[in-house]
Coordinates of N, CA and C in Angstrom, one line a residue:
M52 N 0.9 -1.2 0.0 CA -0.1 0.1 0.1 C 1.0 1.3 -0.2
A53 N 0.8 2.1 -0.9 CA 1.3 3.3 -0.9 C 1.3 4.1 0.2
V54 N 2.4 4.9 0.7 CA 2.5 5.5 1.9 C 1.1 6.5 2.0
E55 N 0.9 7.2 1.2 CA 0.0 8.4 0.9 C -1.2 7.7 1.0
K56 N -1.7 6.7 0.4 CA -3.0 6.2 0.6 C -3.1 5.4 2.0
M57 N -2.1 5.0 2.7 CA -2.2 4.5 4.0 C -2.6 5.5 5.2
R58 N -1.8 6.7 4.8 CA -2.0 7.7 5.5 C -3.6 8.2 5.4
E59 N -3.9 8.4 4.3 CA -5.3 9.0 4.1 C -6.3 8.0 4.5
Q60 N -6.0 6.6 4.6 CA -7.1 5.7 5.2 C -7.1 6.0 6.7
A61 N -5.8 6.1 7.3 CA -5.7 6.3 8.6 C -6.4 7.7 9.0
Y62 N -6.2 8.6 8.5 CA -6.8 9.8 8.8 C -8.5 9.5 8.6
Q63 N -9.0 9.0 7.7 CA -10.5 8.9 7.5 C -11.0 8.2 8.5
S64 N -10.3 6.9 9.1 CA -10.6 6.1 10.0 C -10.8 7.0 11.3
F65 N -9.8 7.6 11.6 CA -9.6 8.6 12.8 C -10.8 9.5 12.9
T66 N -10.9 10.3 12.0 CA -12.0 11.1 11.9 C -13.4 10.4 12.0
Q67 N -13.6 9.5 11.7 CA -14.8 8.8 11.8 C -15.3 8.3 13.2
H68 N -13.9 7.7 13.9 CA -14.1 7.2 15.0 C -14.4 8.4 16.1
L69 N -13.7 9.6 15.8 CA -13.9 10.9 16.2 C -15.2 11.4 16.6
L70 N -15.9 11.4 15.3 CA -17.2 11.9 15.0 C -18.2 10.9 15.6
A71 N -17.7 9.6 15.8 CA -18.6 8.4 16.6 C -18.7 8.7 17.9
S72 N -17.7 9.7 18.4 CA -17.4 9.7 19.8 C -16.6 8.6 20.4
H73 N -16.0 7.8 19.6 CA -15.3 6.6 20.2 C -14.0 7.1 21.1
V74 N -13.6 8.4 20.5 CA -12.6 9.1 21.4 C -13.3 10.5 21.5
R75 N -13.0 11.2 22.5 CA -13.7 12.3 22.9 C -12.7 13.5 23.1
P76 N -13.1 14.6 22.8 CA -12.3 16.0 23.1 C -11.7 15.9 24.6
G77 N -10.3 16.3 24.5 CA -9.8 16.3 25.7 C -9.2 15.1 26.4
Q78 N -9.5 14.0 25.6 CA -9.1 12.4 26.0 C -7.8 12.5 25.5
F79 N -6.9 11.7 26.5 CA -5.2 11.4 26.1 C -5.5 9.9 25.4
V80 N -4.5 9.9 24.4 CA -4.4 8.4 23.4 C -3.0 8.3 23.5
S81 N -2.8 7.0 23.3 CA -1.3 6.5 22.8 C -1.4 6.3 21.4
Q82 N -0.1 6.3 20.7 CA -0.3 5.8 19.0 C -0.8 4.2 19.2
R83 N -0.4 3.3 20.2 CA -1.1 2.1 20.5 C -2.4 2.0 20.4
E84 N -3.0 2.9 21.1 CA -4.6 3.1 21.3 C -5.0 3.3 20.0
L85 N -4.5 4.2 19.1 CA -4.8 4.6 17.8 C -4.9 3.5 16.9
V86 N -3.8 2.7 16.9 CA -3.6 1.4 16.3 C -5.0 0.7 16.4
E87 N -5.3 0.5 17.7 CA -6.3 -0.5 18.1 C -7.7 0.2 17.6
L88 N -7.8 1.4 17.7 CA -9.0 2.1 17.5 C -9.2 2.0 15.8
T89 N -8.1 2.4 15.0 CA -8.3 2.8 13.6 C -8.1 1.0 12.9
G90 N -7.4 0.3 13.5 CA -7.1 -0.8 12.7 C -5.8 -0.9 11.7
M91 N -5.4 0.3 11.6 CA -4.3 0.7 10.9 C -2.8 0.3 11.5
T92 N -1.9 0.1 10.9 CA -0.6 -0.1 11.5 C 0.1 0.8 12.2
L93 N 1.0 0.5 13.1 CA 1.9 1.7 13.8 C 2.7 2.5 12.8
A94 N 3.1 2.1 12.0 CA 3.6 2.9 10.9 C 2.6 3.7 10.2
A95 N 1.3 3.5 10.0 CA 0.5 4.5 9.4 C 0.1 5.4 10.4
I96 N 0.0 4.9 11.6 CA -0.4 6.2 12.9 C 0.7 7.3 13.0
R97 N 2.2 6.6 13.0 CA 3.2 7.5 13.0 C 3.2 8.4 11.9
E98 N 2.9 8.0 10.7 CA 2.8 9.1 9.6 C 1.5 10.0 9.7
L99 N 0.4 9.6 10.7 CA -0.7 10.3 10.7 C -0.7 11.4 11.6
V100 N 0.1 11.2 12.9 CA 0.2 12.1 13.9 C 0.5 13.6 13.4
P101 N 1.4 13.6 12.5 CA 1.9 15.2 12.2 C 0.8 15.7 11.7
R102 N 0.1 15.1 10.8 CA -1.2 15.8 10.1 C -2.2 16.3 11.1
L103 N -2.4 15.4 12.1 CA -3.4 15.7 13.2 C -2.9 16.8 13.9
E104 N -1.8 16.9 14.1 CA -1.2 17.9 15.0 C -1.3 19.2 14.1
A105 N -1.0 19.3 13.1 CA -1.0 20.3 12.0 C -2.2 20.9 12.1
E106 N -3.3 19.9 11.8 CA -4.8 20.5 12.0 C -5.5 20.9 13.2
G107 N -4.6 20.7 14.3 CA -5.1 20.9 15.7 C -6.2 20.2 16.2
L108 N -6.0 18.8 15.5 CA -6.9 17.8 15.9 C -6.5 17.0 17.4
I109 N -5.1 17.1 17.5 CA -4.6 16.5 18.7 C -3.3 17.4 19.1
T110 N -3.0 17.5 20.3 CA -1.7 18.0 20.8 C -1.1 17.0 21.6
T111 N 0.2 17.2 21.3 CA 1.3 16.3 22.2 C 1.4 17.1 23.4
V112 N 1.3 16.5 24.5 CA 1.7 17.0 25.9 C 2.8 16.4 26.2
P113 N 3.6 17.1 26.8 CA 5.1 16.5 27.5 C 4.8 15.8 28.7
Q114 N 5.2 14.3 28.4 CA 5.3 13.3 29.8 C 3.6 12.8 29.7
R115 N 3.1 13.3 29.0 CA 1.3 12.9 29.1 C 1.0 12.1 28.0
G116 N 1.6 12.5 26.8 CA 1.1 12.0 25.4 C 0.3 12.8 24.5
M117 N -0.5 12.0 23.5 CA -1.5 13.0 22.7 C -2.8 13.2 23.4
Q118 N -3.3 14.4 23.1 CA -4.5 14.8 23.6 C -5.4 15.3 22.7
I119 N -6.6 14.4 22.4 CA -7.7 15.1 21.3 C -7.9 16.4 21.5
A120 N -8.3 17.1 20.6 CA -8.5 18.7 20.9 C -9.6 18.7 21.8
A121 N -9.5 19.7 22.8 CA -10.3 20.2 23.8 C -11.2 21.1 23.2
I122 N -12.5 21.1 23.7 CA -13.6 22.0 23.2 C -13.4 23.1 24.3
D123 N -13.2 24.3 23.8 CA -13.1 25.5 24.9 C -13.7 26.7 24.4
F124 N -13.7 27.7 25.0 CA -14.0 29.0 24.3 C -13.2 29.5 23.2
N125 N -11.8 29.3 23.0 CA -11.4 29.7 22.1 C -11.5 28.9 21.0
L126 N -11.6 27.4 21.0 CA -11.9 26.8 19.9 C -13.2 27.0 19.3
V127 N -14.2 27.4 20.1 CA -15.3 27.8 19.5 C -15.4 29.2 18.9
R128 N -14.6 30.0 19.5 CA -14.6 31.3 18.9 C -14.0 31.4 17.7
D129 N -12.7 30.7 17.6 CA -11.9 30.6 16.6 C -12.7 30.0 15.1
A130 N -13.2 28.8 15.3 CA -13.7 27.9 14.6 C -15.1 28.7 13.7
Y131 N -15.9 29.4 14.6 CA -16.9 30.0 14.1 C -16.5 31.4 13.2
Q132 N -15.7 32.0 13.8 CA -15.1 33.1 13.2 C -14.6 32.9 11.8
F133 N -13.8 31.6 11.7 CA -13.3 31.1 10.4 C -14.1 30.6 9.4
R134 N -15.5 30.0 9.9 CA -16.5 29.6 9.3 C -17.2 30.9 8.8
V135 N -17.3 31.9 9.2 CA -17.9 33.1 8.5 C -17.2 33.6 7.5
I136 N -15.9 33.6 7.7 CA -14.9 34.1 6.6 C -15.2 33.5 5.4
L137 N -15.0 32.1 5.3 CA -15.0 31.4 4.3 C -16.5 31.2 3.7
E138 N -17.7 31.3 4.4 CA -19.0 31.0 4.1 C -19.5 32.2 3.4
K139 N -19.0 33.4 4.0 CA -19.3 34.6 3.3 C -19.0 34.9 1.8
E140 N -17.7 34.2 1.4 CA -17.2 34.2 0.1 C -18.1 33.4 -0.6
A141 N -18.2 32.2 0.0 CA -19.0 31.0 -0.7 C -20.4 31.0 -1.0
V142 N -21.1 31.8 0.1 CA -22.6 31.9 -0.2 C -22.7 33.2 -1.3
A143 N -21.8 34.2 -1.6 CA -21.9 35.2 -2.5 C -21.5 34.6 -3.9
H144 N -20.7 33.9 -3.9 CA -20.2 33.2 -5.3 C -21.4 32.2 -5.6
C145 N -21.9 31.6 -4.8 CA -23.2 30.5 -5.1 C -24.3 31.4 -5.3
T146 N -24.6 32.6 -4.8 CA -25.8 33.2 -5.3 C -25.7 33.8 -6.7
R147 N -24.4 33.9 -7.1 CA -24.2 34.5 -8.3 C -24.2 33.3 -9.6
T148 N -23.8 32.0 -9.3 CA -23.6 31.2 -10.0 C -24.2 30.0 -9.9
A149 N -25.0 29.7 -9.0 CA -25.5 28.2 -9.0 C -26.7 28.2 -9.9
A150 N -27.1 26.8 -10.3 CA -28.1 26.7 -11.1 C -29.5 26.6 -10.5
D151 N -30.4 27.4 -11.2 CA -31.8 27.6 -10.5 C -32.2 26.3 -9.9
A152 N -31.9 25.2 -10.7 CA -32.4 23.7 -10.4 C -31.7 23.4 -8.9
D153 N -30.5 23.7 -8.8 CA -29.9 23.4 -7.5 C -30.4 24.2 -6.3
L154 N -30.5 25.5 -6.7 CA -31.3 26.2 -5.6 C -32.7 25.8 -5.2
E155 N -33.4 25.5 -6.1 CA -34.9 24.7 -5.8 C -34.9 23.6 -5.2
R156 N -33.7 22.6 -5.4 CA -33.6 21.5 -4.7 C -33.3 21.6 -3.1
L157 N -32.5 22.7 -2.9 CA -32.1 23.0 -1.6 C -33.5 23.6 -0.9
R158 N -34.3 24.4 -1.7 CA -35.3 25.0 -0.9 C -36.4 23.7 -0.6
C159 N -36.6 22.9 -1.5 CA -37.4 21.6 -1.2 C -36.9 20.8 0.2
E160 N -35.6 20.6 0.0 CA -35.0 19.8 0.9 C -35.4 20.4 2.4
H161 N -35.2 21.6 2.4 CA -35.2 22.4 3.9 C -36.8 22.3 4.1
Q162 N -37.8 22.7 2.9 CA -39.0 23.0 3.4 C -39.7 21.6 3.7
N163 N -39.2 20.6 2.9 CA -39.8 19.2 3.5 C -39.6 19.0 5.0
I164 N -38.3 19.1 5.4 CA -37.9 19.0 6.9 C -38.9 19.9 7.6
L165 N -38.7 21.2 7.4 CA -39.7 21.9 8.0 C -41.2 21.5 8.2
D166 N -41.3 21.6 7.1 CA -43.0 21.0 7.1 C -43.3 19.5 8.2
E167 N -42.4 18.9 7.8 CA -42.6 17.3 8.6 C -42.4 17.8 10.2
A168 N -41.5 18.7 10.5 CA -41.5 19.3 11.9 C -42.4 19.7 12.5
L169 N -43.2 20.6 11.7 CA -44.1 21.2 12.3 C -45.4 20.6 12.2
D170 N -45.6 19.6 11.5 CA -46.9 18.9 11.2 C -46.9 17.6 12.2
A171 N -45.8 17.2 12.4 CA -45.7 15.8 13.1 C -44.8 15.7 14.4
G172 N -44.1 17.0 14.5 CA -43.0 16.9 15.6 C -41.8 16.5 15.2
V173 N -40.7 16.6 16.0 CA -39.3 16.2 15.6 C -39.0 14.8 16.2
S174 N -38.6 14.0 15.6 CA -38.4 12.4 15.9 C -36.8 12.4 16.0
K175 N -36.3 11.3 16.3 CA -34.8 11.0 16.3 C -34.6 10.9 14.9
D176 N -35.4 10.1 14.0 CA -35.1 10.0 12.8 C -35.0 11.3 12.0
L177 N -35.9 12.2 12.2 CA -36.1 13.8 11.5 C -34.9 14.4 11.9
D178 N -34.5 14.2 13.3 CA -33.0 15.0 13.9 C -32.0 14.6 12.9
A179 N -31.7 13.0 12.6 CA -30.7 13.0 11.8 C -30.8 13.3 10.2
R180 N -32.1 13.2 9.7 CA -32.0 13.8 8.5 C -32.1 15.4 8.3
A181 N -32.4 16.0 9.4 CA -32.3 17.5 9.3 C -30.8 17.8 9.5
Q182 N -30.2 17.0 10.4 CA -28.4 17.2 10.3 C -27.8 17.2 9.2
N183 N -28.3 16.1 8.5 CA -27.5 15.8 7.0 C -28.0 17.1 6.1
V184 N -29.3 17.5 6.0 CA -29.6 18.6 5.2 C -28.8 20.0 5.6
D185 N -28.7 20.2 6.8 CA -27.8 21.2 7.5 C -26.3 21.2 6.8
W186 N -25.6 20.0 7.3 CA -24.5 20.0 6.8 C -24.2 20.0 5.2
G187 N -25.1 19.4 4.6 CA -25.2 19.3 3.1 C -25.0 20.7 2.4
F188 N -26.1 21.3 3.2 CA -26.1 22.9 2.6 C -25.1 23.6 2.6
H189 N -24.1 23.5 3.8 CA -23.0 24.5 4.1 C -21.9 23.7 3.3
D190 N -21.8 22.4 3.0 CA -20.9 21.7 2.0 C -21.1 22.5 0.6
F191 N -22.3 22.3 0.4 CA -22.8 22.7 -0.8 C -22.1 24.3 -1.4
L192 N -22.3 24.9 -0.4 CA -21.6 26.5 -0.8 C -20.2 26.6 -0.7
I193 N -19.4 25.9 -0.1 CA -18.2 25.6 -0.2 C -17.8 24.9 -1.4
D194 N -18.3 23.9 -1.8 CA -18.1 23.3 -2.9 C -18.0 24.2 -4.2
S195 N -19.0 25.0 -4.1 CA -19.3 25.7 -5.4 C -18.2 26.7 -5.6
L196 N -17.2 27.0 -4.8 CA -16.1 27.6 -5.0 C -15.1 26.9 -6.0
K197 N -15.1 25.7 -5.7 CA -14.1 24.9 -6.7 C -12.6 25.1 -6.5
N198 N -12.5 25.7 -5.1 CA -11.1 26.1 -4.5 C -10.6 24.9 -3.8
E199 N -9.8 24.0 -4.2 CA -9.4 22.7 -3.4 C -8.7 23.2 -1.8
I200 N -7.8 24.6 -2.0 CA -7.4 25.0 -0.6 C -8.4 25.3 0.2
A201 N -9.2 26.2 0.0 CA -10.7 26.5 0.6 C -11.5 25.2 1.0
I202 N -11.5 24.3 0.3 CA -12.4 23.2 0.4 C -11.9 22.3 1.5
K203 N -10.5 22.2 1.4 CA -9.7 21.4 2.6 C -9.7 21.9 3.7
T204 N -9.6 23.4 3.9 CA -9.2 24.0 5.0 C -10.6 24.1 5.7
Y205 N -11.8 24.2 4.9 CA -13.1 24.3 5.4 C -13.3 22.7 6.2
R206 N -13.1 21.8 5.5 CA -13.6 20.5 5.8 C -12.8 20.2 7.3
V207 N -11.7 20.6 7.6 CA -10.8 20.6 8.6 C -11.6 21.3 9.9
N208 N -12.1 22.6 9.4 CA -12.8 23.6 10.5 C -14.1 23.0 10.8
S209 N -14.8 22.4 9.6 CA -15.9 21.7 9.6 C -16.2 20.5 10.7
L210 N -15.1 19.9 10.6 CA -14.9 18.8 11.7 C -14.9 19.4 13.1
K211 N -14.3 20.4 13.3 CA -14.1 20.9 14.5 C -15.5 21.5 15.3
I212 N -16.3 22.1 14.2 CA -17.4 22.4 14.5 C -18.6 21.4 14.9
R213 N -18.3 20.1 14.1 CA -19.2 19.0 14.5 C -18.8 18.6 15.7
L214 N -17.7 18.6 16.2 CA -17.1 17.9 17.3 C -17.9 18.8 18.5
I215 N -17.7 20.1 18.1 CA -18.3 21.3 19.2 C -19.7 21.0 19.2
R216 N -20.4 20.8 18.2 CA -21.8 20.4 18.1 C -22.2 19.3 19.2
Q217 N -21.3 18.1 18.8 CA -21.6 17.0 19.8 C -21.4 17.0 21.1
E218 N -20.5 18.0 21.6 CA -20.2 18.2 23.0 C -21.0 19.0 23.4
L219 N -21.4 20.0 22.8 CA -22.4 21.2 23.4 C -23.8 21.2 22.8
T220 N -23.9 21.5 21.6 CA -25.2 21.6 21.2 C -25.3 21.0 19.4
R221 N -26.1 20.0 19.2 CA -26.4 19.5 18.0 C -27.7 20.2 17.4
I222 N -28.2 19.8 16.3 CA -29.3 20.3 15.7 C -30.7 20.0 16.6
E223 N -30.3 18.8 17.4 CA -31.4 18.5 18.2 C -32.2 19.7 19.1
G224 N -33.6 19.8 18.9 CA -34.2 21.0 19.4 C -34.1 22.2 18.9
H225 N -33.4 22.3 17.7 CA -33.2 23.6 16.9 C -33.6 23.2 15.4
V226 N -34.5 22.1 15.2 CA -34.6 21.9 13.8 C -35.5 22.8 13.0
V227 N -36.3 23.3 13.7 CA -37.3 24.3 13.1 C -36.6 25.5 12.8
P228 N -36.0 26.3 13.9 CA -35.2 27.7 13.7 C -34.0 27.4 12.5
V229 N -33.3 26.3 12.6 CA -32.3 26.2 11.7 C -32.7 25.9 10.3
M230 N -34.1 25.2 10.1 CA -34.3 25.2 8.8 C -35.0 26.6 8.4
K231 N -35.6 27.2 9.1 CA -36.1 28.6 8.8 C -35.1 29.4 8.5
E232 N -33.8 29.4 9.1 CA -32.5 30.4 8.8 C -32.3 29.9 7.6
H233 N -32.1 28.6 7.2 CA -31.4 28.3 6.0 C -32.4 28.4 4.8
L234 N -33.6 28.6 5.1 CA -34.8 28.9 4.0 C -34.5 30.5 3.5
E235 N -34.4 31.3 4.8 CA -34.0 32.7 4.3 C -32.7 32.8 3.5
V236 N -31.9 32.1 3.6 CA -30.6 32.2 2.9 C -30.8 31.9 1.5
V237 N -31.7 30.7 1.2 CA -32.0 29.9 0.1 C -32.8 31.0 -0.7
K238 N -33.7 31.7 0.0 CA -34.7 32.5 -0.6 C -33.8 33.8 -1.0
A239 N -33.0 34.3 -0.7 CA -32.1 35.4 -1.2 C -31.2 34.9 -2.4
M240 N -30.9 33.5 -2.3 CA -30.1 33.1 -3.4 C -30.9 33.2 -4.5
Q241 N -32.0 32.6 -4.3 CA -33.1 32.2 -5.5 C -33.4 33.8 -6.4
A242 N -33.3 34.7 -5.5 CA -33.6 36.0 -5.7 C -32.4 36.7 -6.4
R243 N -31.1 35.8 -6.4 CA -29.9 36.6 -6.8 C -29.5 37.9 -6.0
D244 N -30.0 37.7 -4.9 CA -29.7 39.0 -4.0 C -28.4 38.6 -3.1
V245 N -27.2 39.2 -3.6 CA -25.9 38.5 -2.9 C -25.8 39.1 -1.5
Q246 N -26.1 40.5 -1.3 CA -26.0 40.9 0.1 C -27.1 40.4 1.0
G247 N -28.1 40.2 0.7 CA -29.0 39.4 1.3 C -28.9 37.9 1.8
A248 N -28.3 37.5 0.9 CA -27.7 35.8 1.3 C -26.6 36.2 2.1
V249 N -25.8 36.9 2.1 CA -24.5 36.9 3.0 C -25.2 37.3 4.4
D250 N -26.0 38.4 4.4 CA -26.4 38.7 5.7 C -27.3 37.8 6.3
A251 N -28.1 37.0 5.5 CA -29.0 36.0 6.3 C -28.1 34.6 6.7
L252 N -27.0 34.4 5.9 CA -26.1 33.5 6.5 C -25.3 33.9 7.6
V253 N -24.9 35.2 7.8 CA -24.1 35.3 8.9 C -24.9 35.6 10.0
F254 N -26.3 35.9 9.9 CA -27.4 35.7 11.0 C -27.4 34.3 11.4
H255 N -27.5 33.4 10.5 CA -27.7 31.9 11.0 C -26.2 31.4 11.6
I256 N -25.1 31.8 11.2 CA -24.1 31.3 11.8 C -23.6 31.8 13.2
E257 N -24.1 33.3 13.3 CA -24.1 33.8 14.8 C -25.1 33.1 15.7
H258 N -26.0 32.6 15.4 CA -27.1 32.1 16.2 C -26.4 30.6 16.5
A259 N -26.0 29.9 15.5 CA -25.1 29.0 15.8 C -24.3 28.8 17.0
R260 N -23.4 29.9 16.7 CA -22.3 30.2 17.6 C -22.9 30.5 18.9
Q261 N -23.7 31.2 19.1 CA -24.3 31.3 20.4 C -25.0 30.3 21.1
R262 N -25.5 29.4 20.1 CA -26.1 27.9 20.5 C -24.8 27.2 21.4
A263 N -23.8 27.2 20.6 CA -22.7 26.5 20.9 C -21.9 27.0 22.3
M264 N -22.1 28.3 22.5 CA -21.6 28.9 23.6 C -22.8 29.0 24.8
G265 N -23.8 28.4 24.7 CA -24.9 28.6 25.5 C -25.5 30.0 25.7
L266 N -25.5 30.6 24.7 CA -25.9 32.2 25.0 C -27.3 32.5 24.3
S267 N -27.9 31.2 23.8 CA -29.3 31.5 23.4 C -30.1 30.3 23.7

């Protein structure tokens, strides 16, 4: 197996386990434990560690080992601030260039989730589907840039955002307001109102940040 492919497989395995809460923010782990967790070789884990350190997903603490990124005020502030920087450019670009059919698809996805939540209430299944629609919407915006540097950087930050949500607040309990906020963004995008889309998106992300910090 090529070194690069092995390193990428180890990274994907680690991040999947991280999002599944098999390891938790702030937890200390050894390279041997990561071998057991991911099913990868020790050599692959040793290749993986510098990337995880560079992305801020783990920190090496002298005499204690490797610590999974802890969720604290600084991480929440930095992750959401960086998200605003990237997504403002992405939604502006997407508003100008996205196909009408794609925007209508986004509107329908969100409206269907909202209608179901209002009509039948929020179930565990609807929570999960709403979360996927939420993540898919923001990924769609960033992917529209077709900028590999921005996309890769955003994916790392998105992973941190998802960890924050898991530890502090996911979409559970917020399906209706999140879908409504997204629909305001989509409405502006369909009208090709760039500033309106940017303003609606910033409003949405600020609410998400406040939820993460327990301010709303």
